[in-house]
């Protein structure tokens, strides 16, 4: 029994020494940990948005971090946590994704980081005042996606097809020499007589036409599909259509 008692005393003494050592390691010195949350200027509704966190370890030892970010209440995420291992005098970056499902203002709170050493008996909390508000707009990421598809001529993969225009609803642009494939009905006989070669009228699509997007805001449009309301889907589609109209020099 005396041997067991001595072993227990020694164990308690070692634990106390490690506890004190852990406190000294973590709490002596200021600004031993620096962190910053990087937010986009705006969030894209219905899309995954990347939130970045940069952490700098000014300790001379390896530390283990538990990152708890106060994300907006709209996401209803109560168990958010990131586990990181930071090497001494090094900076590390990590990120996570948020997918908003409604438009409006999203408020971020403080950035909390709990640090511990390899001993693991004590944890020190760092709180960084990172309060910020980020607006959420209709899906501008989908807008960019369709713009890139249009450049790469890949819109047909998404069901977008060219439709033959009926009639001549175009504006006159210039007179040019006839080349094989030009519409014979556009031959300019007066210019042909002057130049002594076939000349044709070249037309371009009519511009500056007013284009209106009408969205139904009825009760049915409040129904959800994959977390996003039908109204938001309609707004996102309208954004794409209006952007195309503006690039074609129409009025949207």
PDB file of C-alpha atoms in Angstrom:
ATOM      1  CA  UNK A   1       0.000   0.000   0.000  1.00  0.00           C
ATOM      2  CA  UNK A   2       2.731   2.559   0.789  1.00  0.00           C
ATOM      3  CA  UNK A   3       4.188   1.838  -2.660  1.00  0.00           C
ATOM      4  CA  UNK A   4       0.845   2.547  -4.365  1.00  0.00           C
ATOM      5  CA  UNK A   5       0.443   5.709  -2.306  1.00  0.00           C
ATOM      6  CA  UNK A   6       3.886   6.919  -3.344  1.00  0.00           C
ATOM      7  CA  UNK A   7       3.133   6.140  -6.993  1.00  0.00           C
ATOM      8  CA  UNK A   8      -0.136   8.081  -6.749  1.00  0.00           C
ATOM      9  CA  UNK A   9       1.631  11.046  -5.179  1.00  0.00           C
ATOM     10  CA  UNK A  10       4.277  10.980  -7.893  1.00  0.00           C
ATOM     11  CA  UNK A  11       1.596  10.799 -10.590  1.00  0.00           C
ATOM     12  CA  UNK A  12      -0.283  13.763  -9.138  1.00  0.00           C
ATOM     13  CA  UNK A  13       2.941  15.742  -8.861  1.00  0.00           C
ATOM     14  CA  UNK A  14       3.823  15.033 -12.492  1.00  0.00           C
ATOM     15  CA  UNK A  15       0.335  16.049 -13.628  1.00  0.00           C
ATOM     16  CA  UNK A  16       0.554  19.288 -11.633  1.00  0.00           C
ATOM     17  CA  UNK A  17       3.964  20.071 -13.086  1.00  0.00           C
ATOM     18  CA  UNK A  18       2.691  19.410 -16.608  1.00  0.00           C
ATOM     19  CA  UNK A  19      -0.369  21.543 -15.879  1.00  0.00           C
ATOM     20  CA  UNK A  20       1.786  24.465 -14.729  1.00  0.00           C
ATOM     21  CA  UNK A  21       4.142  23.987 -17.672  1.00  0.00           C
ATOM     22  CA  UNK A  22       1.206  23.986 -20.088  1.00  0.00           C
ATOM     23  CA  UNK A  23      -0.069  27.246 -18.595  1.00  0.00           C
ATOM     24  CA  UNK A  24       3.353  28.860 -18.886  1.00  0.00           C
ATOM     25  CA  UNK A  25       3.710  27.763 -22.511  1.00  0.00           C
ATOM     26  CA  UNK A  26       0.324  29.070 -23.613  1.00  0.00           C
ATOM     27  CA  UNK A  27      -0.197  32.181 -21.502  1.00  0.00           C
ATOM     28  CA  UNK A  28       3.217  33.832 -21.286  1.00  0.00           C
ATOM     29  CA  UNK A  29       3.651  36.475 -23.944  1.00  0.00           C
ATOM     30  CA  UNK A  30       1.249  38.529 -26.041  1.00  0.00           C
ATOM     31  CA  UNK A  31       0.010  38.189 -29.603  1.00  0.00           C
ATOM     32  CA  UNK A  32       1.186  34.620 -29.785  1.00  0.00           C
ATOM     33  CA  UNK A  33      -1.582  33.875 -32.256  1.00  0.00           C
ATOM     34  CA  UNK A  34      -2.939  36.046 -35.042  1.00  0.00           C
ATOM     35  CA  UNK A  35      -5.928  35.247 -37.217  1.00  0.00           C
ATOM     36  CA  UNK A  36      -7.937  36.890 -39.950  1.00  0.00           C
ATOM     37  CA  UNK A  37     -11.137  35.954 -41.750  1.00  0.00           C
ATOM     38  CA  UNK A  38     -11.286  36.877 -45.444  1.00  0.00           C
ATOM     39  CA  UNK A  39     -14.803  37.427 -46.781  1.00  0.00           C
ATOM     40  CA  UNK A  40     -15.934  38.094 -50.347  1.00  0.00           C
ATOM     41  CA  UNK A  41     -17.524  41.462 -51.078  1.00  0.00           C
ATOM     42  CA  UNK A  42     -20.832  39.692 -51.692  1.00  0.00           C
ATOM     43  CA  UNK A  43     -22.279  36.190 -51.543  1.00  0.00           C
ATOM     44  CA  UNK A  44     -23.884  34.435 -54.500  1.00  0.00           C
ATOM     45  CA  UNK A  45     -27.326  33.080 -53.647  1.00  0.00           C
ATOM     46  CA  UNK A  46     -27.710  29.342 -54.200  1.00  0.00           C
ATOM     47  CA  UNK A  47     -23.977  28.825 -54.809  1.00  0.00           C
ATOM     48  CA  UNK A  48     -21.062  27.703 -52.669  1.00  0.00           C
ATOM     49  CA  UNK A  49     -19.035  30.682 -51.463  1.00  0.00           C
ATOM     50  CA  UNK A  50     -15.518  30.265 -50.073  1.00  0.00           C
ATOM     51  CA  UNK A  51     -14.609  31.819 -46.717  1.00  0.00           C
ATOM     52  CA  UNK A  52     -10.890  31.924 -45.953  1.00  0.00           C
ATOM     53  CA  UNK A  53      -9.135  32.008 -42.579  1.00  0.00           C
ATOM     54  CA  UNK A  54      -5.445  32.859 -42.149  1.00  0.00           C
ATOM     55  CA  UNK A  55      -3.748  31.946 -38.849  1.00  0.00           C
ATOM     56  CA  UNK A  56      -0.192  32.801 -37.788  1.00  0.00           C
ATOM     57  CA  UNK A  57       1.512  30.822 -35.018  1.00  0.00           C
ATOM     58  CA  UNK A  58       4.022  32.989 -33.157  1.00  0.00           C
ATOM     59  CA  UNK A  59       4.742  30.275 -30.598  1.00  0.00           C
ATOM     60  CA  UNK A  60       8.079  28.482 -30.709  1.00  0.00           C
ATOM     61  CA  UNK A  61       6.316  25.106 -30.521  1.00  0.00           C
ATOM     62  CA  UNK A  62       3.688  23.196 -32.448  1.00  0.00           C
ATOM     63  CA  UNK A  63       0.191  24.109 -31.323  1.00  0.00           C
ATOM     64  CA  UNK A  64      -3.196  22.591 -32.032  1.00  0.00           C
ATOM     65  CA  UNK A  65      -6.127  24.853 -32.845  1.00  0.00           C
ATOM     66  CA  UNK A  66      -9.867  24.484 -32.750  1.00  0.00           C
ATOM     67  CA  UNK A  67     -11.431  27.211 -34.909  1.00  0.00           C
ATOM     68  CA  UNK A  68     -15.024  28.188 -34.131  1.00  0.00           C
ATOM     69  CA  UNK A  69     -16.357  30.889 -36.426  1.00  0.00           C
ATOM     70  CA  UNK A  70     -19.562  32.753 -35.625  1.00  0.00           C
ATOM     71  CA  UNK A  71     -21.266  32.361 -38.985  1.00  0.00           C
ATOM     72  CA  UNK A  72     -24.615  34.033 -39.841  1.00  0.00           C
ATOM     73  CA  UNK A  73     -27.727  32.675 -38.149  1.00  0.00           C
ATOM     74  CA  UNK A  74     -29.399  32.042 -41.516  1.00  0.00           C
ATOM     75  CA  UNK A  75     -27.281  28.919 -41.968  1.00  0.00           C
ATOM     76  CA  UNK A  76     -28.380  27.408 -38.631  1.00  0.00           C
ATOM     77  CA  UNK A  77     -25.024  25.649 -38.172  1.00  0.00           C
ATOM     78  CA  UNK A  78     -24.370  25.145 -34.465  1.00  0.00           C
ATOM     79  CA  UNK A  79     -21.548  22.601 -34.576  1.00  0.00           C
ATOM     80  CA  UNK A  80     -19.059  24.440 -36.772  1.00  0.00           C
ATOM     81  CA  UNK A  81     -15.449  23.609 -35.919  1.00  0.00           C
ATOM     82  CA  UNK A  82     -12.154  23.340 -37.787  1.00  0.00           C
ATOM     83  CA  UNK A  83      -9.178  21.413 -36.391  1.00  0.00           C
ATOM     84  CA  UNK A  84      -5.695  22.607 -37.337  1.00  0.00           C
ATOM     85  CA  UNK A  85      -2.090  21.820 -36.505  1.00  0.00           C
ATOM     86  CA  UNK A  86       0.238  24.822 -36.665  1.00  0.00           C
ATOM     87  CA  UNK A  87       4.004  24.594 -36.868  1.00  0.00           C
ATOM     88  CA  UNK A  88       6.127  27.112 -34.934  1.00  0.00           C
ATOM     89  CA  UNK A  89       6.574  30.561 -36.489  1.00  0.00           C
ATOM     90  CA  UNK A  90       4.464  29.549 -39.471  1.00  0.00           C
ATOM     91  CA  UNK A  91       1.310  30.817 -41.130  1.00  0.00           C
ATOM     92  CA  UNK A  92      -1.461  28.505 -42.279  1.00  0.00           C
ATOM     93  CA  UNK A  93      -4.555  29.122 -44.365  1.00  0.00           C
ATOM     94  CA  UNK A  94      -7.767  27.154 -44.366  1.00  0.00           C
ATOM     95  CA  UNK A  95     -11.213  27.658 -45.807  1.00  0.00           C
ATOM     96  CA  UNK A  96     -14.800  26.489 -45.674  1.00  0.00           C
ATOM     97  CA  UNK A  97     -17.845  26.920 -47.881  1.00  0.00           C
ATOM     98  CA  UNK A  98     -21.225  28.499 -47.244  1.00  0.00           C
ATOM     99  CA  UNK A  99     -24.259  28.146 -49.500  1.00  0.00           C
ATOM    100  CA  UNK A 100     -26.904  30.813 -48.809  1.00  0.00           C
ATOM    101  CA  UNK A 101     -30.474  30.070 -49.852  1.00  0.00           C
ATOM    102  CA  UNK A 102     -32.018  33.506 -49.431  1.00  0.00           C
ATOM    103  CA  UNK A 103     -31.112  37.039 -50.406  1.00  0.00           C
ATOM    104  CA  UNK A 104     -30.338  39.737 -47.850  1.00  0.00           C
ATOM    105  CA  UNK A 105     -27.738  40.704 -45.269  1.00  0.00           C
ATOM    106  CA  UNK A 106     -25.582  38.077 -43.586  1.00  0.00           C
ATOM    107  CA  UNK A 107     -23.814  39.070 -40.365  1.00  0.00           C
ATOM    108  CA  UNK A 108     -20.614  37.336 -39.251  1.00  0.00           C
ATOM    109  CA  UNK A 109     -19.568  37.495 -35.604  1.00  0.00           C
ATOM    110  CA  UNK A 110     -16.252  36.960 -33.851  1.00  0.00           C
ATOM    111  CA  UNK A 111     -13.610  34.442 -34.806  1.00  0.00           C
ATOM    112  CA  UNK A 112     -12.792  32.182 -31.834  1.00  0.00           C
ATOM    113  CA  UNK A 113      -9.731  29.966 -31.692  1.00  0.00           C
ATOM    114  CA  UNK A 114      -8.866  27.562 -28.862  1.00  0.00           C
ATOM    115  CA  UNK A 115      -5.180  26.640 -28.740  1.00  0.00           C
ATOM    116  CA  UNK A 116      -3.436  23.835 -26.901  1.00  0.00           C
ATOM    117  CA  UNK A 117       0.065  22.401 -26.786  1.00  0.00           C
ATOM    118  CA  UNK A 118       1.108  18.797 -27.193  1.00  0.00           C
ATOM    119  CA  UNK A 119       0.534  18.390 -23.428  1.00  0.00           C
ATOM    120  CA  UNK A 120      -3.168  19.033 -23.935  1.00  0.00           C
ATOM    121  CA  UNK A 121      -4.133  19.835 -20.337  1.00  0.00           C
ATOM    122  CA  UNK A 122      -4.931  23.516 -20.897  1.00  0.00           C
ATOM    123  CA  UNK A 123      -6.564  25.429 -23.747  1.00  0.00           C
ATOM    124  CA  UNK A 124      -6.266  29.161 -24.331  1.00  0.00           C
ATOM    125  CA  UNK A 125      -9.021  31.040 -26.073  1.00  0.00           C
ATOM    126  CA  UNK A 126      -8.300  33.773 -28.602  1.00  0.00           C
ATOM    127  CA  UNK A 127     -11.184  35.956 -29.763  1.00  0.00           C
ATOM    128  CA  UNK A 128     -10.758  38.143 -32.803  1.00  0.00           C
ATOM    129  CA  UNK A 129     -13.284  40.898 -33.371  1.00  0.00           C
ATOM    130  CA  UNK A 130     -14.238  40.102 -36.951  1.00  0.00           C
ATOM    131  CA  UNK A 131     -17.813  41.379 -37.064  1.00  0.00           C
ATOM    132  CA  UNK A 132     -18.837  41.963 -40.654  1.00  0.00           C
ATOM    133  CA  UNK A 133     -21.916  42.181 -42.852  1.00  0.00           C
ATOM    134  CA  UNK A 134     -21.934  40.681 -46.328  1.00  0.00           C
ATOM    135  CA  UNK A 135     -24.874  41.130 -48.716  1.00  0.00           C
ATOM    136  CA  UNK A 136     -26.209  38.159 -50.651  1.00  0.00           C
ATOM    137  CA  UNK A 137     -27.205  38.846 -54.251  1.00  0.00           C
ATOM    138  CA  UNK A 138     -28.870  36.683 -56.914  1.00  0.00           C
ATOM    139  CA  UNK A 139     -26.566  34.080 -58.391  1.00  0.00           C
ATOM    140  CA  UNK A 140     -23.878  36.089 -60.179  1.00  0.00           C
ATOM    141  CA  UNK A 141     -21.710  32.961 -60.273  1.00  0.00           C
ATOM    142  CA  UNK A 142     -24.194  31.272 -62.602  1.00  0.00           C
ATOM    143  CA  UNK A 143     -24.133  34.435 -64.697  1.00  0.00           C
ATOM    144  CA  UNK A 144     -20.349  34.197 -65.113  1.00  0.00           C
ATOM    145  CA  UNK A 145     -20.664  30.487 -65.828  1.00  0.00           C
ATOM    146  CA  UNK A 146     -23.009  31.060 -68.768  1.00  0.00           C
ATOM    147  CA  UNK A 147     -20.828  33.888 -70.059  1.00  0.00           C
ATOM    148  CA  UNK A 148     -17.837  31.536 -70.162  1.00  0.00           C
ATOM    149  CA  UNK A 149     -19.922  28.831 -71.823  1.00  0.00           C
ATOM    150  CA  UNK A 150     -20.973  31.341 -74.451  1.00  0.00           C
ATOM    151  CA  UNK A 151     -17.324  32.197 -75.133  1.00  0.00           C
ATOM    152  CA  UNK A 152     -16.439  28.501 -75.426  1.00  0.00           C
ATOM    153  CA  UNK A 153     -19.536  27.791 -77.554  1.00  0.00           C
ATOM    154  CA  UNK A 154     -20.687  25.147 -75.068  1.00  0.00           C
ATOM    155  CA  UNK A 155     -24.206  26.417 -74.409  1.00  0.00           C
ATOM    156  CA  UNK A 156     -25.735  23.604 -76.467  1.00  0.00           C
ATOM    157  CA  UNK A 157     -24.720  21.178 -73.726  1.00  0.00           C
ATOM    158  CA  UNK A 158     -27.195  23.017 -71.470  1.00  0.00           C
ATOM    159  CA  UNK A 159     -30.051  22.977 -73.969  1.00  0.00           C
ATOM    160  CA  UNK A 160     -29.431  26.423 -75.464  1.00  0.00           C
ATOM    161  CA  UNK A 161     -30.003  26.218 -79.217  1.00  0.00           C
ATOM    162  CA  UNK A 162     -29.841  28.675 -82.074  1.00  0.00           C
ATOM    163  CA  UNK A 163     -33.190  29.431 -83.702  1.00  0.00           C
ATOM    164  CA  UNK A 164     -33.471  30.565 -87.312  1.00  0.00           C
ATOM    165  CA  UNK A 165     -34.802  34.091 -87.602  1.00  0.00           C
ATOM    166  CA  UNK A 166     -37.836  34.564 -89.805  1.00  0.00           C
ATOM    167  CA  UNK A 167     -38.012  37.765 -91.848  1.00  0.00           C
ATOM    168  CA  UNK A 168     -35.665  40.733 -91.953  1.00  0.00           C
ATOM    169  CA  UNK A 169     -35.946  42.486 -88.602  1.00  0.00           C
ATOM    170  CA  UNK A 170     -32.435  43.896 -88.827  1.00  0.00           C
ATOM    171  CA  UNK A 171     -30.793  47.280 -89.204  1.00  0.00           C
ATOM    172  CA  UNK A 172     -28.623  48.342 -92.133  1.00  0.00           C
ATOM    173  CA  UNK A 173     -24.915  48.379 -91.281  1.00  0.00           C
ATOM    174  CA  UNK A 174     -22.849  48.798 -94.466  1.00  0.00           C
ATOM    175  CA  UNK A 175     -22.409  47.919 -98.153  1.00  0.00           C
ATOM    176  CA  UNK A 176     -19.783  45.287 -98.917  1.00  0.00           C
ATOM    177  CA  UNK A 177     -18.619  43.132-101.792  1.00  0.00           C
ATOM    178  CA  UNK A 178     -20.537  39.960-102.431  1.00  0.00           C
ATOM    179  CA  UNK A 179     -18.984  36.727-101.188  1.00  0.00           C
ATOM    180  CA  UNK A 180     -20.220  33.212-101.709  1.00  0.00           C
ATOM    181  CA  UNK A 181     -23.026  32.497 -99.284  1.00  0.00           C
ATOM    182  CA  UNK A 182     -24.465  36.016 -99.070  1.00  0.00           C
ATOM    183  CA  UNK A 183     -28.217  36.328 -99.526  1.00  0.00           C
ATOM    184  CA  UNK A 184     -28.903  37.290-103.132  1.00  0.00           C
ATOM    185  CA  UNK A 185     -31.917  39.280-101.986  1.00  0.00           C
ATOM    186  CA  UNK A 186     -29.584  41.776-100.317  1.00  0.00           C
ATOM    187  CA  UNK A 187     -27.796  42.755-103.556  1.00  0.00           C
ATOM    188  CA  UNK A 188     -27.546  46.531-103.884  1.00  0.00           C
ATOM    189  CA  UNK A 189     -27.961  47.063-107.636  1.00  0.00           C
ATOM    190  CA  UNK A 190     -27.166  50.758-107.520  1.00  0.00           C
ATOM    191  CA  UNK A 191     -23.835  50.158-105.754  1.00  0.00           C
ATOM    192  CA  UNK A 192     -23.175  47.207-108.078  1.00  0.00           C
ATOM    193  CA  UNK A 193     -23.533  49.461-111.121  1.00  0.00           C
ATOM    194  CA  UNK A 194     -21.101  52.009-109.682  1.00  0.00           C
ATOM    195  CA  UNK A 195     -18.444  49.505-108.594  1.00  0.00           C
ATOM    196  CA  UNK A 196     -18.921  47.177-111.561  1.00  0.00           C
ATOM    197  CA  UNK A 197     -18.940  44.251-109.127  1.00  0.00           C
ATOM    198  CA  UNK A 198     -21.635  42.649-107.034  1.00  0.00           C
ATOM    199  CA  UNK A 199     -22.276  44.622-103.857  1.00  0.00           C
ATOM    200  CA  UNK A 200     -24.640  43.585-101.085  1.00  0.00           C
ATOM    201  CA  UNK A 201     -26.210  45.315 -98.124  1.00  0.00           C
ATOM    202  CA  UNK A 202     -24.946  44.035 -94.788  1.00  0.00           C
ATOM    203  CA  UNK A 203     -27.353  44.084 -91.870  1.00  0.00           C
ATOM    204  CA  UNK A 204     -26.960  43.709 -88.127  1.00  0.00           C
ATOM    205  CA  UNK A 205     -29.388  42.745 -85.414  1.00  0.00           C
ATOM    206  CA  UNK A 206     -31.576  45.540 -84.199  1.00  0.00           C
ATOM    207  CA  UNK A 207     -30.233  47.131 -81.029  1.00  0.00           C
ATOM    208  CA  UNK A 208     -31.587  49.265 -78.212  1.00  0.00           C
ATOM    209  CA  UNK A 209     -34.786  47.238 -78.055  1.00  0.00           C
ATOM    210  CA  UNK A 210     -36.564  47.335 -74.694  1.00  0.00           C
ATOM    211  CA  UNK A 211     -36.667  43.894 -73.071  1.00  0.00           C
ATOM    212  CA  UNK A 212     -38.814  43.282 -70.007  1.00  0.00           C
ATOM    213  CA  UNK A 213     -38.566  40.388 -67.569  1.00  0.00           C
ATOM    214  CA  UNK A 214     -41.813  39.573 -65.780  1.00  0.00           C
ATOM    215  CA  UNK A 215     -41.590  37.394 -62.664  1.00  0.00           C
ATOM    216  CA  UNK A 216     -44.549  35.765 -60.942  1.00  0.00           C
ATOM    217  CA  UNK A 217     -44.395  36.437 -57.186  1.00  0.00           C
ATOM    218  CA  UNK A 218     -47.400  34.297 -56.312  1.00  0.00           C
ATOM    219  CA  UNK A 219     -47.679  31.847 -53.463  1.00  0.00           C
ATOM    220  CA  UNK A 220     -46.483  28.919 -55.556  1.00  0.00           C
ATOM    221  CA  UNK A 221     -43.159  30.687 -56.175  1.00  0.00           C
ATOM    222  CA  UNK A 222     -42.385  30.447 -52.454  1.00  0.00           C
ATOM    223  CA  UNK A 223     -42.050  26.672 -52.706  1.00  0.00           C
ATOM    224  CA  UNK A 224     -38.553  25.313 -52.112  1.00  0.00           C
ATOM    225  CA  UNK A 225     -36.503  23.140 -54.425  1.00  0.00           C
ATOM    226  CA  UNK A 226     -33.135  21.946 -53.116  1.00  0.00           C
ATOM    227  CA  UNK A 227     -33.249  24.640 -50.430  1.00  0.00           C
ATOM    228  CA  UNK A 228     -33.870  27.533 -52.831  1.00  0.00           C
ATOM    229  CA  UNK A 229     -37.273  29.089 -53.527  1.00  0.00           C
ATOM    230  CA  UNK A 230     -38.726  29.026 -57.037  1.00  0.00           C
ATOM    231  CA  UNK A 231     -38.746  32.824 -56.915  1.00  0.00           C
ATOM    232  CA  UNK A 232     -34.979  32.891 -56.422  1.00  0.00           C
ATOM    233  CA  UNK A 233     -34.529  30.484 -59.330  1.00  0.00           C
ATOM    234  CA  UNK A 234     -36.602  32.843 -61.480  1.00  0.00           C
ATOM    235  CA  UNK A 235     -34.552  35.850 -60.335  1.00  0.00           C
ATOM    236  CA  UNK A 236     -31.300  34.035 -61.147  1.00  0.00           C
ATOM    237  CA  UNK A 237     -32.573  33.137 -64.631  1.00  0.00           C
ATOM    238  CA  UNK A 238     -33.740  36.715 -65.199  1.00  0.00           C
ATOM    239  CA  UNK A 239     -30.289  37.973 -64.249  1.00  0.00           C
ATOM    240  CA  UNK A 240     -28.709  35.792 -66.953  1.00  0.00           C
ATOM    241  CA  UNK A 241     -31.242  36.862 -69.597  1.00  0.00           C
ATOM    242  CA  UNK A 242     -30.856  40.552 -68.748  1.00  0.00           C
ATOM    243  CA  UNK A 243     -27.072  40.299 -68.889  1.00  0.00           C
ATOM    244  CA  UNK A 244     -27.222  38.753 -72.359  1.00  0.00           C
ATOM    245  CA  UNK A 245     -29.602  41.499 -73.494  1.00  0.00           C
ATOM    246  CA  UNK A 246     -27.261  44.219 -72.234  1.00  0.00           C
ATOM    247  CA  UNK A 247     -24.277  42.627 -73.960  1.00  0.00           C
ATOM    248  CA  UNK A 248     -26.311  42.667 -77.177  1.00  0.00           C
ATOM    249  CA  UNK A 249     -26.802  46.424 -76.635  1.00  0.00           C
ATOM    250  CA  UNK A 250     -30.488  46.107 -75.842  1.00  0.00           C
ATOM    251  CA  UNK A 251     -32.313  47.775 -72.978  1.00  0.00           C
ATOM    252  CA  UNK A 252     -33.089  45.385 -70.133  1.00  0.00           C
TER     253      UNK A 252
END
